């Protein structure tokens, strides 16, 4: 079984803040980091990216690396300008509303469960 | 095909504009997605090094049938010890820049890994020149 961003957002009670038109993208693996060059070097295309960074450069990183979505942790406020930029670049930004540890834990469990159902 | 972009030091809000535009242009050609992403990573890291470390610079792009060649040149503090700067983890980024998630000291190693040829030269106190080539 394959899961999509849409299913993941619903199952985990996340909120999609930009790129709603792209929620049919598959979700299969994730990378967690707040260091942009680390993500540039180590994340793979199609991955979800868990971060607490909310400035405009996260959009460039996600778009250039062709990541599936950015999952922003905590209840961090994201500037409307960043969301508008993300929308234009077809970058999906999802808010988890939870701290990084809880977010990655839930995500890991969910993606493993989906994998085991294959 | 040739393109040229200005890069302003300290302007983080430009958010990789030059590398994003080059990638958009390259998408029209028949280049493998993997190669396209390698180019995007190398150019973004080079662009952000001008933003994070220099006063101002330019990116000059030359797209040929079988490769892309890019020169990123800036006026800024330059690099005293290039071998040291190339080491993963070495960074002189300010605290402010680090808070944004830059300053891991992985940019130059990423450029090396993602390009087929890379040449970095610098005159301390004057500026830095980076030339890279990626084959299609
Ligand atoms: N254009 C430049 N002008 C002046 N110094 C530079 C330039 N590019 C790189 N450097 C120096 O080389 C160091 C290493 O660069 P590198 O890109 O690997 O890491 P970083 O920019 O510090 O952090 P990161 O790229 O991981 O965000 C920098 O911290 C800086 O001291
Ligand atoms: Mg750098």
Coordinates of C-alpha atoms and ligand atoms in Angstrom, one line a residue:
Chain A
X1 CA 0.0 0.0 0.0
X2 CA 1.1 3.5 -0.8
X3 CA 0.1 6.5 1.1
X4 CA -0.4 10.1 0.0
X5 CA 0.2 13.4 1.7
X6 CA -3.5 13.9 1.8
X7 CA -4.0 10.6 3.8
X8 CA -1.1 11.4 6.0
X9 CA -2.4 14.9 6.9
X10 CA -5.8 13.4 7.8
X11 CA -4.5 10.4 9.8
X12 CA -2.0 12.5 11.8
X13 CA -4.2 15.6 12.2
X14 CA -1.7 17.8 10.5
X15 CA -2.7 21.0 8.7
X16 CA -1.8 21.8 5.1
X17 CA -0.8 25.4 4.7
X18 CA 0.4 25.6 1.1
X19 CA 0.3 23.4 -2.0
X20 CA -3.2 21.9 -1.4
X21 CA -3.3 21.1 -5.1
X22 CA -0.3 18.7 -4.7
X23 CA -1.6 16.5 -1.9
X24 CA -1.8 13.4 -4.1
X25 CA 2.0 13.2 -4.0
X26 CA 3.2 9.9 -2.4
X27 CA 4.7 9.9 1.1
X28 CA 7.2 7.1 1.9
X29 CA 10.2 8.4 3.8
X30 CA 11.3 11.5 5.7
X31 CA 14.4 13.4 6.7
X32 CA 14.6 15.6 9.9
X33 CA 17.0 18.5 10.1
X34 CA 17.2 22.2 10.7
X35 CA 20.4 22.6 8.8
X36 CA 19.7 23.6 5.2
X37 CA 23.0 22.3 3.7
X38 CA 22.5 19.0 5.5
X39 CA 19.1 18.6 3.8
X40 CA 20.6 19.7 0.5
X41 CA 23.3 17.0 0.8
X42 CA 21.5 14.1 2.4
X43 CA 17.7 14.2 1.8
X44 CA 16.5 12.3 -1.3
X45 CA 14.0 13.6 -3.8
X46 CA 10.4 12.7 -2.9
X47 CA 11.1 12.7 0.9
X48 CA 9.2 14.6 3.5
X49 CA 11.3 17.1 5.4
X50 CA 10.7 17.8 9.1
X51 CA 12.0 21.1 10.3
X52 CA 11.5 24.0 12.7
X53 CA 12.8 26.5 10.2
X54 CA 10.1 28.8 8.8
X55 CA 11.9 31.4 6.6
X56 CA 11.7 31.7 2.9
X57 CA 14.7 29.6 2.1
X58 CA 13.0 26.4 3.1
X59 CA 10.9 26.8 0.0
X60 CA 14.0 27.0 -2.2
X61 CA 15.5 23.9 -0.6
X62 CA 12.3 21.9 -1.0
X63 CA 11.8 23.0 -4.6
X64 CA 15.4 22.5 -5.7
X65 CA 15.6 19.0 -4.1
X66 CA 12.0 18.1 -5.2
X67 CA 11.0 17.1 -1.7
X68 CA 7.4 15.8 -1.3
X69 CA 6.5 18.3 1.5
X70 CA 7.9 20.3 4.4
X71 CA 6.5 19.5 7.8
X72 CA 6.9 22.4 10.1
X73 CA 7.0 21.4 13.8
X74 CA 5.6 23.3 16.8
X75 CA 3.0 26.0 16.4
X76 CA 5.4 28.2 14.5
X77 CA 3.8 31.0 12.7
X78 CA 4.7 31.1 9.0
X79 CA 4.8 34.4 7.2
X80 CA 2.1 34.8 4.5
X81 CA 4.8 35.8 2.1
X82 CA 6.6 32.5 2.6
X83 CA 3.3 30.6 2.0
X84 CA 2.6 32.6 -1.1
X85 CA 6.1 31.8 -2.4
X86 CA 5.6 28.1 -1.6
X87 CA 2.3 28.1 -3.4
X88 CA 3.9 29.5 -6.5
X89 CA 6.7 26.9 -6.4
X90 CA 4.3 24.1 -5.8
X91 CA 5.9 23.4 -2.4
X92 CA 3.6 21.7 0.1
X93 CA 4.0 23.1 3.7
X94 CA 2.3 21.1 6.4
X95 CA 2.0 22.2 10.1
X96 CA 2.2 19.4 12.7
X97 CA 1.4 21.6 15.7
X98 CA 3.6 19.2 17.8
X99 CA 7.3 19.4 18.8
X100 CA 9.9 17.7 16.6
X101 CA 10.2 14.6 18.7
X102 CA 6.5 13.8 18.7
X103 CA 6.2 14.7 15.0
X104 CA 9.0 12.5 13.8
X105 CA 7.8 9.7 16.1
X106 CA 4.3 9.8 14.8
X107 CA 5.5 10.0 11.2
X108 CA 7.9 7.1 11.6
X109 CA 5.2 4.9 13.1
X110 CA 2.7 5.8 10.4
X111 CA 5.2 5.3 7.5
X112 CA 6.3 2.0 8.9
X113 CA 2.7 0.8 9.3
X114 CA 2.0 1.7 5.7
X115 CA 5.1 -0.2 4.6
X116 CA 4.2 -3.3 6.6
X117 CA 0.8 -3.4 4.8
X118 CA 2.4 -3.6 1.4
Chain B
X1 CA 23.0 29.7 -24.0
X2 CA 24.3 32.3 -21.5
X3 CA 22.6 33.8 -18.5
X4 CA 23.8 36.1 -15.7
X5 CA 22.4 37.0 -12.3
X6 CA 23.4 39.4 -9.6
X7 CA 23.6 38.1 -6.0
X8 CA 23.4 40.5 -3.1
X9 CA 25.3 39.7 0.1
X10 CA 23.1 39.5 3.1
X11 CA 19.9 39.3 1.2
X12 CA 18.4 36.0 2.5
X13 CA 15.0 37.0 1.3
X14 CA 16.1 36.4 -2.4
X15 CA 16.0 32.8 -1.3
X16 CA 18.0 31.1 -4.1
X17 CA 16.5 33.1 -6.9
X18 CA 19.4 32.6 -9.3
X19 CA 19.6 28.8 -8.8
X20 CA 15.9 28.4 -9.0
X21 CA 15.8 30.3 -12.4
X22 CA 18.6 28.3 -13.8
X23 CA 16.8 25.1 -12.8
X24 CA 13.6 26.3 -14.4
X25 CA 15.4 27.0 -17.6
X26 CA 17.2 23.7 -17.6
X27 CA 13.8 21.9 -17.2
X28 CA 13.0 22.7 -20.8
X29 CA 15.9 20.6 -22.0
X30 CA 16.1 16.9 -22.0
X31 CA 18.3 16.5 -18.9
X32 CA 17.8 13.7 -16.4
X33 CA 16.1 14.7 -13.1
X34 CA 19.1 13.4 -11.2
X35 CA 21.5 15.6 -13.0
X36 CA 19.1 18.5 -12.7
X37 CA 19.0 18.1 -9.0
X38 CA 22.8 17.9 -8.7
X39 CA 23.1 21.2 -10.6
X40 CA 20.4 22.7 -8.4
X41 CA 22.3 21.7 -5.2
X42 CA 25.7 23.0 -6.4
X43 CA 24.3 26.3 -7.6
X44 CA 22.2 26.9 -4.5
X45 CA 25.1 26.3 -2.2
X46 CA 27.3 28.6 -4.3
X47 CA 24.6 31.3 -4.4
X48 CA 24.0 31.1 -0.6
X49 CA 27.8 31.4 0.1
X50 CA 27.8 34.8 -1.6
X51 CA 24.6 35.8 0.4
X52 CA 26.0 34.5 3.7
X53 CA 29.7 35.4 3.4
X54 CA 30.3 38.1 0.8
X55 CA 29.1 41.7 -0.1
X56 CA 27.9 41.1 -3.6
X57 CA 28.5 38.8 -6.5
X58 CA 27.3 37.4 -9.8
X59 CA 26.5 34.0 -11.3
X60 CA 27.4 33.5 -14.9
X61 CA 25.9 30.4 -16.5
X62 CA 26.8 28.8 -19.8
X63 CA 24.6 26.0 -21.0
X64 CA 26.2 23.8 -23.7
X65 CA 24.7 20.7 -25.4
X66 CA 26.5 18.3 -23.1
X67 CA 27.4 20.3 -20.0
X68 CA 26.7 23.4 -17.9
X69 CA 29.5 25.6 -16.8
X70 CA 29.0 28.2 -14.1
X71 CA 31.2 30.9 -12.6
X72 CA 30.2 32.5 -9.3
X73 CA 32.4 35.5 -8.4
X74 CA 32.1 37.8 -5.5
X75 CA 33.6 40.8 -3.7
X76 CA 34.0 40.0 -0.1
X77 CA 36.3 38.8 2.6
X78 CA 37.6 36.0 0.5
X79 CA 38.9 32.7 2.0
X80 CA 42.2 32.4 3.8
X81 CA 42.6 28.7 3.8
X82 CA 40.7 26.9 1.0
X83 CA 41.6 23.4 2.0
X84 CA 40.2 24.1 5.5
X85 CA 37.0 25.7 4.0
X86 CA 36.4 22.6 2.0
X87 CA 36.4 20.4 5.2
X88 CA 32.9 19.3 6.2
X89 CA 31.9 21.2 9.3
X90 CA 34.2 24.2 8.9
X91 CA 32.2 27.4 9.0
X92 CA 32.8 31.1 9.9
X93 CA 29.0 31.9 9.7
X94 CA 27.7 34.4 12.2
X95 CA 25.3 33.3 15.0
X96 CA 22.5 35.1 13.2
X97 CA 23.1 33.2 10.0
X98 CA 23.4 29.9 11.9
X99 CA 20.0 30.5 13.5
X100 CA 18.5 30.4 10.0
X101 CA 20.0 26.9 9.6
X102 CA 23.0 28.0 7.5
X103 CA 26.6 27.4 8.7
X104 CA 26.8 23.6 8.9
X105 CA 29.9 23.8 6.9
X106 CA 28.5 21.5 4.3
X107 CA 27.9 23.9 1.4
X108 CA 31.3 23.5 -0.3
X109 CA 31.5 19.7 0.2
X110 CA 28.0 19.5 -1.3
X111 CA 29.2 21.5 -4.3
X112 CA 32.2 19.1 -4.7
X113 CA 30.0 16.1 -4.5
X114 CA 27.4 17.3 -7.0
X115 CA 29.7 18.7 -9.7
X116 CA 32.0 17.0 -12.1
X117 CA 34.6 19.7 -11.9
X118 CA 35.1 22.4 -9.3
X119 CA 37.7 25.2 -9.0
X120 CA 37.7 27.5 -6.0
X121 CA 40.1 30.4 -5.9
X122 CA 40.2 33.4 -3.6
X123 CA 42.2 36.6 -2.7
X124 CA 41.7 37.3 1.0
X125 CA 40.2 40.8 1.5
X126 CA 39.2 41.0 -2.2
X127 CA 36.9 38.2 -3.1
X128 CA 36.2 34.6 -4.2
X129 CA 35.7 32.8 -7.5
X130 CA 34.1 29.4 -7.9
X131 CA 33.9 27.7 -11.3
X132 CA 32.0 24.4 -11.7
X133 CA 30.9 22.1 -14.4
X134 CA 28.3 19.4 -14.5
X135 CA 28.0 17.1 -17.5
X136 CA 24.6 16.1 -18.8
Ligands
LIG1 N1 32.0 33.2 -1.2 C1 32.7 33.1 0.0 N2 33.3 34.2 0.5 C2 33.9 34.2 1.7 N3 34.1 33.0 2.4 C3 33.5 31.9 1.9 C4 32.8 31.9 0.7 N4 32.3 30.7 0.5 C5 32.7 29.9 1.5 N5 33.4 30.7 2.4 C6 34.1 30.2 3.6 O1 34.2 28.8 3.7 C7 33.4 28.3 4.8 C8 32.8 27.0 4.4 O2 31.8 27.2 3.4 P1 30.6 26.1 3.3 O3 29.7 26.6 2.3 O4 31.1 24.8 3.2 O5 29.9 26.3 4.8 P2 29.0 27.4 5.3 O6 28.6 28.3 4.2 O7 29.7 28.1 6.5 O8 27.7 26.6 5.9 P3 26.6 25.9 5.0 O9 27.0 26.0 3.6 O10 26.6 24.5 5.6 O11 25.3 26.6 5.3 C9 32.5 29.4 5.2 O12 32.0 29.4 6.5 C10 33.3 30.6 4.9 O13 34.3 30.8 5.9
LIG2 MG1 27.7 27.5 2.5

